Short mmCIF file of C-alpha atoms in Angstrom, two decimals:
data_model
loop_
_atom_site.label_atom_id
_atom_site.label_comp_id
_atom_site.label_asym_id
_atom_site.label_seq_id
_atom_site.Cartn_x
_atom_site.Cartn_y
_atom_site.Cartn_z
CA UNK A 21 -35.39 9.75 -64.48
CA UNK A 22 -32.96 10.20 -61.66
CA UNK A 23 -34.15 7.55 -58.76
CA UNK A 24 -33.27 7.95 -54.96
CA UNK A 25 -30.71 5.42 -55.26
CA UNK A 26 -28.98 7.23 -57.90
CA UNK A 27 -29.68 10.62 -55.99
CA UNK A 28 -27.68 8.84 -52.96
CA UNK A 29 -24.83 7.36 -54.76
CA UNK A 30 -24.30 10.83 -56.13
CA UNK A 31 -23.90 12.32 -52.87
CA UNK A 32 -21.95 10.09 -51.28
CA UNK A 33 -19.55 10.38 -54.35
CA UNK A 34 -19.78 14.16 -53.42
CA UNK A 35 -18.80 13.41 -49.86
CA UNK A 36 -16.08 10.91 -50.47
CA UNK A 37 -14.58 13.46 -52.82
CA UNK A 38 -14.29 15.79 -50.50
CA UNK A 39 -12.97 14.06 -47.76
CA UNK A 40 -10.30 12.47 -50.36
CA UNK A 41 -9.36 16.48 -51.10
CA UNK A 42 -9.25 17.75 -47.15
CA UNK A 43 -7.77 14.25 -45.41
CA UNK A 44 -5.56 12.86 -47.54
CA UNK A 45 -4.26 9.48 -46.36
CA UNK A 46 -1.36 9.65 -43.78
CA UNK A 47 2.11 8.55 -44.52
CA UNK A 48 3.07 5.65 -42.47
CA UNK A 49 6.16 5.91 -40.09
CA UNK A 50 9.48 5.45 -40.72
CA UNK A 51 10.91 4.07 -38.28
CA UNK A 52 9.59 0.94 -35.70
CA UNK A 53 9.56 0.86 -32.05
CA UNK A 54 12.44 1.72 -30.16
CA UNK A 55 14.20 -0.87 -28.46
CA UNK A 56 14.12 -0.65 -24.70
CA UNK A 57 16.28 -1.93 -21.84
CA UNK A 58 14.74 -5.09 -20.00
CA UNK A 59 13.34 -3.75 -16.97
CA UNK A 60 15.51 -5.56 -13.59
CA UNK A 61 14.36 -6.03 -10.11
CA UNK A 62 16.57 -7.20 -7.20
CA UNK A 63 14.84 -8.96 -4.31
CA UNK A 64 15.80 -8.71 -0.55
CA UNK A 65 14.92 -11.14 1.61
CA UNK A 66 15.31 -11.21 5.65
CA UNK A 67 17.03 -13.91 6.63
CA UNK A 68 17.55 -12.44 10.23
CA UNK A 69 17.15 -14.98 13.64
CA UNK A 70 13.68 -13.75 13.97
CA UNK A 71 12.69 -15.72 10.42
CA UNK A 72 12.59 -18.56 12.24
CA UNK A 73 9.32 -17.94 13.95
CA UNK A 74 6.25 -20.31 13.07
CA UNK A 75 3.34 -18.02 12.40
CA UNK A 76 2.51 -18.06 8.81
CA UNK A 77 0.08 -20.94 8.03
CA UNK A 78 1.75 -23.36 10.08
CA UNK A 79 5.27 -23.03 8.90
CA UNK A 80 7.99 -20.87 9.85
CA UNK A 81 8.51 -17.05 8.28
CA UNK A 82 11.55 -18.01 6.15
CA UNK A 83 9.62 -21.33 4.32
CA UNK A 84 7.49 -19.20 3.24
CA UNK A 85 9.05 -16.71 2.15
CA UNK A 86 11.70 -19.97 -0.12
CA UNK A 87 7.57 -21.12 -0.94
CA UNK A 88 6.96 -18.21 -2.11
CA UNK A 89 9.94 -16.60 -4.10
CA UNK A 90 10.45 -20.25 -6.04
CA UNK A 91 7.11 -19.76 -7.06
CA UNK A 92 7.83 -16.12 -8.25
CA UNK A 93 11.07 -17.61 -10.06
CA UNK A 94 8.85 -19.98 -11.83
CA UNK A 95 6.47 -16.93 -13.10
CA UNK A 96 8.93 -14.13 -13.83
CA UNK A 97 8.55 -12.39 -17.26
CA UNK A 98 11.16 -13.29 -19.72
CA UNK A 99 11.95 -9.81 -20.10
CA UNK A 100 12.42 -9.15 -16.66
CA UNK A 101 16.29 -8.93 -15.26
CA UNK A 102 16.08 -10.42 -11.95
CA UNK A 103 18.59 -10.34 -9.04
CA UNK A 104 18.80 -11.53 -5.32
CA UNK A 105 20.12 -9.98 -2.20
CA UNK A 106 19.77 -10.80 1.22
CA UNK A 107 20.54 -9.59 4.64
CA UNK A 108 21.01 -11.54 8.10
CA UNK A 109 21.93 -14.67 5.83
CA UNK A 110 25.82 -15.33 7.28
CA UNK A 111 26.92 -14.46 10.55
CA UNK A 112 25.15 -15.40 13.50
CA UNK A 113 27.64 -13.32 16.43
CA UNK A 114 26.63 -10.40 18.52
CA UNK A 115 29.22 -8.51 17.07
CA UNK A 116 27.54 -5.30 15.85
CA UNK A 117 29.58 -4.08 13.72
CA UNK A 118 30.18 -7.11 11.68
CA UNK A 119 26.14 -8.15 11.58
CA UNK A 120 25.21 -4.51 10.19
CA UNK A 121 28.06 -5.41 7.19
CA UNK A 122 25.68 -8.76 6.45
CA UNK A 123 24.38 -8.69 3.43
CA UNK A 124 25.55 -9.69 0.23
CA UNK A 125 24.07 -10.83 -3.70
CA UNK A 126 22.79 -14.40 -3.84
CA UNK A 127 21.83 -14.12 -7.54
CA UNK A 128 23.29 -10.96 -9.99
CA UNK A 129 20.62 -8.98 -11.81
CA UNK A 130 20.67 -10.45 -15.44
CA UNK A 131 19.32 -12.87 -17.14
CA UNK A 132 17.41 -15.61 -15.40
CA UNK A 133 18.17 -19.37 -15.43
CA UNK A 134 15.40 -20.42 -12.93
CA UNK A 135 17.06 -23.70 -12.13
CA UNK A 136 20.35 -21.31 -10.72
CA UNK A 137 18.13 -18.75 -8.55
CA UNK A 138 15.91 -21.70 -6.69
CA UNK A 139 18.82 -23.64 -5.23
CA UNK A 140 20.32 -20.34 -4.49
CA UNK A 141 17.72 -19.94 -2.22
CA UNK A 142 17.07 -23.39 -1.08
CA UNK A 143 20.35 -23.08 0.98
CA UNK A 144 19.33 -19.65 3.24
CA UNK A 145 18.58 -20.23 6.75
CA UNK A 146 17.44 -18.10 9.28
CA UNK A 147 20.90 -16.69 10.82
CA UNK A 148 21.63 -12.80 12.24
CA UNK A 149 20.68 -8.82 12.20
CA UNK A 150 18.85 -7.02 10.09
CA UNK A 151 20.03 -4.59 8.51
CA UNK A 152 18.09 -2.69 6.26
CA UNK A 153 19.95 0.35 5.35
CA UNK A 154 23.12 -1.45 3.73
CA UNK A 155 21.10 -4.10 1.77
CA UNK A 156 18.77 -1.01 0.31
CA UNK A 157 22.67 0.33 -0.56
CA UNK A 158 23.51 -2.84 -1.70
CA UNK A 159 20.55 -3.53 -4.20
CA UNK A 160 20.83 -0.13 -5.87
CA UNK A 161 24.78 -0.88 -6.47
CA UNK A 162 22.92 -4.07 -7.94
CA UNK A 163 20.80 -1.83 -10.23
CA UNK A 164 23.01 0.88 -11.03
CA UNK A 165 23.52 1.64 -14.66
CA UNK A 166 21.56 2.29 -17.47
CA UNK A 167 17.85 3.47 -18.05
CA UNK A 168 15.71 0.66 -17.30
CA UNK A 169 12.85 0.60 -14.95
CA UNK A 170 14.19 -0.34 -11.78
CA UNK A 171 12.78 -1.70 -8.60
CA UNK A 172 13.81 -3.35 -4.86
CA UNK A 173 11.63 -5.75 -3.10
CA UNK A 174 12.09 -5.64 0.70
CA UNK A 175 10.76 -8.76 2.25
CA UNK A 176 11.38 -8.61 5.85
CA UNK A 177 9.86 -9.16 9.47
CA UNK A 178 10.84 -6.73 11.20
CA UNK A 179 12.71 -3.06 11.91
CA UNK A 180 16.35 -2.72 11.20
CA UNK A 181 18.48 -2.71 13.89
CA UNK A 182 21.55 -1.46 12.88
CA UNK A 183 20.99 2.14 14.02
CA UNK A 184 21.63 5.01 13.52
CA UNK A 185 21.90 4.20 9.75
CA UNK A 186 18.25 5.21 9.08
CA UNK A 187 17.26 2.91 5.88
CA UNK A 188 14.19 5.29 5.73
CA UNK A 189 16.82 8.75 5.04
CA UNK A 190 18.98 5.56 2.80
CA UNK A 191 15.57 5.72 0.86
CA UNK A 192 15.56 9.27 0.34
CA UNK A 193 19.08 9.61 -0.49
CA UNK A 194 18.58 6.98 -3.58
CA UNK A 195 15.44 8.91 -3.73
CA UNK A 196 17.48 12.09 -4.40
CA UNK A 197 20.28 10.73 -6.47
CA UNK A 198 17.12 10.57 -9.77
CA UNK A 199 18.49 6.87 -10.81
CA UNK A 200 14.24 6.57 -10.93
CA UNK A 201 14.68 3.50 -8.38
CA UNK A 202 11.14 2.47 -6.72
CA UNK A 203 11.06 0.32 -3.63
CA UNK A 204 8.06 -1.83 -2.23
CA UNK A 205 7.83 -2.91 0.97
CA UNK A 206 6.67 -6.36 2.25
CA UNK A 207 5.91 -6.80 6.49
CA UNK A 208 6.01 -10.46 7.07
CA UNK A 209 3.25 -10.14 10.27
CA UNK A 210 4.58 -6.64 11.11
CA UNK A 211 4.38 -5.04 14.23
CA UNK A 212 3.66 -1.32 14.31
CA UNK A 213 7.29 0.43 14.40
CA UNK A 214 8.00 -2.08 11.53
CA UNK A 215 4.72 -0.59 9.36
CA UNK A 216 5.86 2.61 10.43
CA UNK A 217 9.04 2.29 8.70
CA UNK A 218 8.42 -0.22 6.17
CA UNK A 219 5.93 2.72 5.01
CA UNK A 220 8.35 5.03 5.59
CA UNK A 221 10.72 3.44 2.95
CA UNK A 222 8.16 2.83 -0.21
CA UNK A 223 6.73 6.34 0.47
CA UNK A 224 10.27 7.75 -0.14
CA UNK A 225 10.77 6.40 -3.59
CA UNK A 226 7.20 6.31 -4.59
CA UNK A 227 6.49 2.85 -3.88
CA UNK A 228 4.21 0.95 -1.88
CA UNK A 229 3.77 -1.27 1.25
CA UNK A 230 2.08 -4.34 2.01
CA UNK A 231 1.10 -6.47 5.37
CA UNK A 232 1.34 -10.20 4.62
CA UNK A 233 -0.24 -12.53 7.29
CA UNK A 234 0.06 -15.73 4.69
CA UNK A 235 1.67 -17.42 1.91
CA UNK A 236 -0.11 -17.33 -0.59
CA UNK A 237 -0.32 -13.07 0.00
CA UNK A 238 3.24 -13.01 0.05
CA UNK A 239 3.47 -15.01 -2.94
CA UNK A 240 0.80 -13.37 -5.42
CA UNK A 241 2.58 -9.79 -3.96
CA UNK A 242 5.95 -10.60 -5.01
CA UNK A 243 4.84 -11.18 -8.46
CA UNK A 244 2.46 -8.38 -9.32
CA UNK A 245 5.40 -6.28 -8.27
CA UNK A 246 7.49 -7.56 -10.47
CA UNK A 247 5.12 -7.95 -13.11
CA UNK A 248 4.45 -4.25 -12.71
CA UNK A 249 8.14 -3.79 -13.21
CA UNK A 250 7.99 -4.74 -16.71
CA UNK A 251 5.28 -2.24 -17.41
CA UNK A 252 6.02 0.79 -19.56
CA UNK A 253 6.64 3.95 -17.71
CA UNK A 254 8.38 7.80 -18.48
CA UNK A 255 10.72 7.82 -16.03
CA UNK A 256 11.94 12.11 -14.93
CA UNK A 257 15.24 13.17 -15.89
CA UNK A 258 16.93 14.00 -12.41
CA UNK A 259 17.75 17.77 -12.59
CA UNK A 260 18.64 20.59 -9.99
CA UNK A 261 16.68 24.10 -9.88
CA UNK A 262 18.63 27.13 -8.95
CA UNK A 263 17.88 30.08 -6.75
CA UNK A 264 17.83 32.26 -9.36
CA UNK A 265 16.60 32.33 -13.14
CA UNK A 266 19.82 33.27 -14.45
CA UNK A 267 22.09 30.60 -13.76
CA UNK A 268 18.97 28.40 -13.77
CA UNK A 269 18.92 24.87 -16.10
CA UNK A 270 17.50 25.41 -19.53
CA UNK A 271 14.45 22.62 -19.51
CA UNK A 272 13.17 21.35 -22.72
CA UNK A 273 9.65 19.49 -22.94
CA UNK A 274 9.77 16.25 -21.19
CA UNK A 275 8.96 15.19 -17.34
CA UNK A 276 11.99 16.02 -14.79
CA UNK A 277 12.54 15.22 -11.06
CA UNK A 278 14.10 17.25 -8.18
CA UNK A 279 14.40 17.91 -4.38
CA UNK A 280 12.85 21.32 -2.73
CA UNK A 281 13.53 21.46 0.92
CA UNK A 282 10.78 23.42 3.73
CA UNK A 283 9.80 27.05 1.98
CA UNK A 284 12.26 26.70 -1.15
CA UNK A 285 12.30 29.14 -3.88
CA UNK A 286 13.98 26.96 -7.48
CA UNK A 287 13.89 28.71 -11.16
CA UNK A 288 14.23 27.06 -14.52
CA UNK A 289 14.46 28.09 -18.06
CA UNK A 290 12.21 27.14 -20.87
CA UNK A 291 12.59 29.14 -24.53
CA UNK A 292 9.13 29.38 -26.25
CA UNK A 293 8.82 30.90 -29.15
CA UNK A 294 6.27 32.67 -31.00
CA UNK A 295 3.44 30.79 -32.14
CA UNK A 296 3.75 28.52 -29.08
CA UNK A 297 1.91 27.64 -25.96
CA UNK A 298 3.87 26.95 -22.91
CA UNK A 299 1.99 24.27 -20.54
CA UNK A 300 3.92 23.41 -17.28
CA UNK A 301 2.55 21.45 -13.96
CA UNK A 302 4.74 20.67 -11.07
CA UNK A 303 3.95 18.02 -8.08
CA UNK A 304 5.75 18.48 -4.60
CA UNK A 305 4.98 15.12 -2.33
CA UNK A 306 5.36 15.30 1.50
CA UNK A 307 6.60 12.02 1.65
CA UNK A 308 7.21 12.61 5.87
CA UNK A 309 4.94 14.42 8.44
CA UNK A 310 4.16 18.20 7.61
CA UNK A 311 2.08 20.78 9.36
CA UNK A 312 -1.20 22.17 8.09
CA UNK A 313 -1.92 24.42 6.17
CA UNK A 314 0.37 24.39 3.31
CA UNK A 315 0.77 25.07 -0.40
CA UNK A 316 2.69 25.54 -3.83
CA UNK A 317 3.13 27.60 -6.09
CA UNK A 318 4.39 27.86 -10.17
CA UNK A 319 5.02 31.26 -11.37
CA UNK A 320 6.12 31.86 -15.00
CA UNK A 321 8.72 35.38 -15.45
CA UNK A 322 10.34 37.12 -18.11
CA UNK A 323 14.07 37.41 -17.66
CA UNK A 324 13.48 40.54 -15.95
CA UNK A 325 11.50 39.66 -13.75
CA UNK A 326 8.01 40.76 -14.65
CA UNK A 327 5.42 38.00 -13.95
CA UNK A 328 3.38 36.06 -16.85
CA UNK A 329 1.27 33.95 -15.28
CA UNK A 330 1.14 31.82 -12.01
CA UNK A 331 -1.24 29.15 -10.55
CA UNK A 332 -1.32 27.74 -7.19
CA UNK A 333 -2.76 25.10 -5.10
CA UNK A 334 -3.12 25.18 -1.06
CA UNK A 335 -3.44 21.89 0.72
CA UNK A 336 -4.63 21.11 4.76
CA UNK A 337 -3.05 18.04 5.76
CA UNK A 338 -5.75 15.69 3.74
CA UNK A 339 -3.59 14.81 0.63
CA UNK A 340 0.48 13.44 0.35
CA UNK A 341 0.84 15.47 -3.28
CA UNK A 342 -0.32 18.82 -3.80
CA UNK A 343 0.42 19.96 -7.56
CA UNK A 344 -0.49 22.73 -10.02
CA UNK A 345 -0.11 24.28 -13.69
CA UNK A 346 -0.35 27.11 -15.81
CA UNK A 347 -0.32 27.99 -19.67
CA UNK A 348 1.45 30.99 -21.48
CA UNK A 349 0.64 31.40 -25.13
CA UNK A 350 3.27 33.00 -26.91
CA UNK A 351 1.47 35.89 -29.60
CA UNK A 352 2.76 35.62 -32.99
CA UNK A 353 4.52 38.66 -34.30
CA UNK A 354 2.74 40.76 -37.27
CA UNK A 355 4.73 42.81 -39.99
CA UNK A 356 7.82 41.64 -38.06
CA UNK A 357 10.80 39.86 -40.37
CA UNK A 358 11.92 36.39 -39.91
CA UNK A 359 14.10 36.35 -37.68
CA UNK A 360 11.87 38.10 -35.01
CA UNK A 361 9.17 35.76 -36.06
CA UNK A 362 11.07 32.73 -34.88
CA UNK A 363 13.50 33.97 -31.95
CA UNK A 364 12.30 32.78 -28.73
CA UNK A 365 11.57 33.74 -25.47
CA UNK A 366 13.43 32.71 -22.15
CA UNK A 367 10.37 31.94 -19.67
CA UNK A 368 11.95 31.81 -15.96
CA UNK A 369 9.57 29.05 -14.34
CA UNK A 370 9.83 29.50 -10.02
CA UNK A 371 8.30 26.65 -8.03
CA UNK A 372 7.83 27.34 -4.69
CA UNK A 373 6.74 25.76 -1.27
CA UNK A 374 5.12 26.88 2.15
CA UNK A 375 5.80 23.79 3.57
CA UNK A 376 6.32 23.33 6.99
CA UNK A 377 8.16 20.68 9.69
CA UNK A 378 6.74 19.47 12.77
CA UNK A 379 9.77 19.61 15.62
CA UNK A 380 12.05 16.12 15.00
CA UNK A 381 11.03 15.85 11.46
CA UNK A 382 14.15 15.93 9.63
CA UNK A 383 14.56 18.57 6.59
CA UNK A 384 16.83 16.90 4.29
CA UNK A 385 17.29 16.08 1.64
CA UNK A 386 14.38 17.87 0.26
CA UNK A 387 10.93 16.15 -0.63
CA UNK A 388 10.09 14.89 -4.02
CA UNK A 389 9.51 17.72 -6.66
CA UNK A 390 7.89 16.59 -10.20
CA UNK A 391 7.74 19.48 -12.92
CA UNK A 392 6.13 18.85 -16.50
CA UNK A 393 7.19 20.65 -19.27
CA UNK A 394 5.06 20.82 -22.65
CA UNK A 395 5.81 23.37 -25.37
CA UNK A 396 3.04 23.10 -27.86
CA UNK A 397 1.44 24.88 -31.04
CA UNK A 398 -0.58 27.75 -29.92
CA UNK A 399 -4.22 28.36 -30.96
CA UNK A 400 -3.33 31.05 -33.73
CA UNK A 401 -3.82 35.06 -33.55
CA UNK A 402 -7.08 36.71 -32.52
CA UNK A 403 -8.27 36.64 -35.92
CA UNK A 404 -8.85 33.29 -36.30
CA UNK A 405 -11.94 31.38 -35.87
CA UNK A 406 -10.16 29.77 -32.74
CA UNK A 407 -10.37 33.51 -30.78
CA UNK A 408 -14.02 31.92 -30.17
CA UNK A 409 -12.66 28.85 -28.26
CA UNK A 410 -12.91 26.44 -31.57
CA UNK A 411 -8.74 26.19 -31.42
CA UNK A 412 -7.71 24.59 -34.47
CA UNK A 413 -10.83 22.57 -34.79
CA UNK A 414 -12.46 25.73 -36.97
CA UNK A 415 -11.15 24.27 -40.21
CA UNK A 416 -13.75 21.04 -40.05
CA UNK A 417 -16.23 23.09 -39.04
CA UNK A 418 -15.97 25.02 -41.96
CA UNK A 419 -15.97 21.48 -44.23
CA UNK A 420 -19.21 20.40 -42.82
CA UNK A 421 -20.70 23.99 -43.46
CA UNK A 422 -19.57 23.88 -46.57
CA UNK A 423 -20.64 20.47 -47.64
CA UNK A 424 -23.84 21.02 -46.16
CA UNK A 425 -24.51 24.15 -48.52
CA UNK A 426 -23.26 21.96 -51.78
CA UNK A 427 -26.02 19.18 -50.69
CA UNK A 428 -28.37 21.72 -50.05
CA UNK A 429 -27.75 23.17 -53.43
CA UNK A 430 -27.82 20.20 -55.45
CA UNK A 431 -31.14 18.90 -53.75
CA UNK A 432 -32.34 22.21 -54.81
CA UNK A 433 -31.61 21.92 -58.18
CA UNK A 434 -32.71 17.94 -58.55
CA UNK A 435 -36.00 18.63 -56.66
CA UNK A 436 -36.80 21.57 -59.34
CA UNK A 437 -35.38 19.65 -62.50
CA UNK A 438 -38.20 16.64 -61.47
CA UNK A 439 -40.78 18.84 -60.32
CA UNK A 440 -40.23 20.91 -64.54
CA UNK A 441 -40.12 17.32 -66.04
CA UNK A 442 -43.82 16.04 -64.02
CA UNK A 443 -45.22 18.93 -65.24
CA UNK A 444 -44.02 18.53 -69.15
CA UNK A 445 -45.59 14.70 -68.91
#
């Protein structure tokens, strides 16, 4: 007689053989990881006059902020390229013009030999100006090169005062260059026009600020930054939209970065062909003050012109980013020969702005545009099962109807084969 346990081996045999016949084992890959480039990070420390205050748990700005970055030395990742600069450090004159030149690299980015980088710093003393703007030009000379994650760490107690260099339009202009450069901001007991700006400068490349009333903040600050630094992250590919779609830059999928100034109109290209799905999002960040009432738009065109598809997203002063998407799914083309089938279509993408300036507010350069691109499989003709929202996913549908029927069937038949052999005993 057939028992239960040999009525339940036999359908899991009947299950395993089907999923051995519709997911057959995957092949492994090829190739390993790709090697990256160690991530670097330049400090800048302050070591204006004003360092010499006493108001940070008993001991003077600039001890510590020595306290503090030898015990960031000691904890750096291994991985981690470090570098630093400093400003204020080496002449003490009222010369103007020569304190605003005063800053220079204590340690290159590279490497780290620990020993090296803490009597570097042991010899600082609180000495001059501070300025701002030349040592933020300074560290990204520092960084420049390559495509590692990069990232400056202002330490510093107060506003710049070399004027009318702006170091928050120098953050915007490294900002705009698309080298991917962040830069944090750290306020040694900051008053409020250095938050402003200290805010001012982070905001500008996408990175962040932070008030430090004691050591041991300062300290555990410095190295979650530059722990963060060694983090994996997609960095944009800087690129340039044009006014029109024709002489626009032919995109392919990835994650890019530009600059849109107040009310812009910029096109790009993107070739789809059929069979695909287009998916593209874009992110505009007013990274200075903006009026009300504002919003962006992403349109998708043919060549000629005639609009696809757009989406939109209006904003009212309550949020820095204001971003959108849309999708365009590209129809297959029936009874059409093979080179029809796979020729693709030029999509003109248009991202545009209603932005607006308060008066004083500069203009330039532009704020931060972030565009998406994703070209992707599309979900099949009309005919398929996935016309009924099941995408691609119809296939294992159809498995577990199907194996569902065949265990049906076979109960069936075992259930009347016992039932014909009770009745015979």
């Amino acid at each position: 007689m057939i028992t239960r346990k040999r009525l339940a081996a036999g359908a899991c045999g009947l299950l395993a053989a089907l999923a051995v016949g519709l997911f057959p084992a995957s092949a492994t890959a090829a190739d390993g990881p790709t090697a990256k480039e160690p991530p670097k990070v330049d400090l800048v420390l302050d070591v204006s006059g004003s360092m010499r205050a006493t108001d940070i748990d008993g001991q003077s700005r600039m001890a510590a902020a020595k306290q503090a970055f030898n015990e960031v030395i000691d904890a750096v990742p291994d991985e981690v390229r470090l570098g630093i600069r400093t400003l204020g450090a080496t002449y003490p004159g009222e010369d103007k013009a020569l304190g605003c030149k005063d800053t220079r690299q204590l340690y290159p980015v590279g490497p780290l030999n620990r020993t090296e980088a803490k009597t570097a710093v042991a010899t600082l003393a609180p000495t001059g100006w501070t300025p701002i703007g030349p040592a933020l030009l300074g560290a990204a000379q520092d960084l420049d090169g390559g495509n590692a994650t990069k990232r400056i760490v202002l330490i510093t107690d107060g506003e710049d005062t070399c004027a009318p260099l702006d170091p928050c339009e120098v953050a915007r202009d490294i900002a705009a260059k698309g080298i991917h450069l962040v830069i944090d901001t750290l306020g040694l007991v900051p008053d409020a026009k250095t938050r402003t700006q200290l805010t001012c400068i982070a905001e500008a490349t996408g990175g962040t600020y932070t008030s430090v009333q004691h050591t041991a903040e300062l300290s555990g600050r410095v190295r979650q930054l530059v722990d963060r630094a060694a983090d994996p992250v997609v960095n944009p590919v800087a690129t340039e939209g044009a006014k029109q779609c024709a002489s626009a830059p032919q995109l392919t999928p990835g994650l890019y970065s530009d600059r849109e100034t107040f009310g812009e109109h910029r096109w790009y290209r993107v070739d789809v062909r059929p069979g695909q799905e287009l998916r593209a999002s874009v992110s505009i960040a007013a990274d200075r003050a903006v009026n009300n009432d504002y919003g962006v738009l992403l349109r998708a065109t043919t060549v000629h012109g005639r609009e696809i598809v757009r989406g939109s997203e209006a904003g009212d002063g309550r949020t820095d980013v204001l971003s959108t998407g849309l999708r365009y799914p590209k129809a297959e083309i029936d009874g059409a020969d093979d080179g029809a089938k796979e020729a693709a279509e030029t999509v003109c993408l248009q991202v545009s702005n209603s932005f607006s300036a308060p008066a004083l507010v500069k203009t330039t350069p532009g704020m931060p545009v972030e565009l998406t691109i994703e070209v992707v499989d599309g979900p099949g003709t009309t005919s398929d099962a996935a016309a009924f929202g099941l995408g691609r996913g119809w296939w294992l549908l159809a498995v577990l109807v199907l194996t569902g029927l065949l265990a049906g069937l076979v109960w069936g038949w075992i259930s009347r084969w016992r039932i014909s052999v009770w009745r015979t005993n």
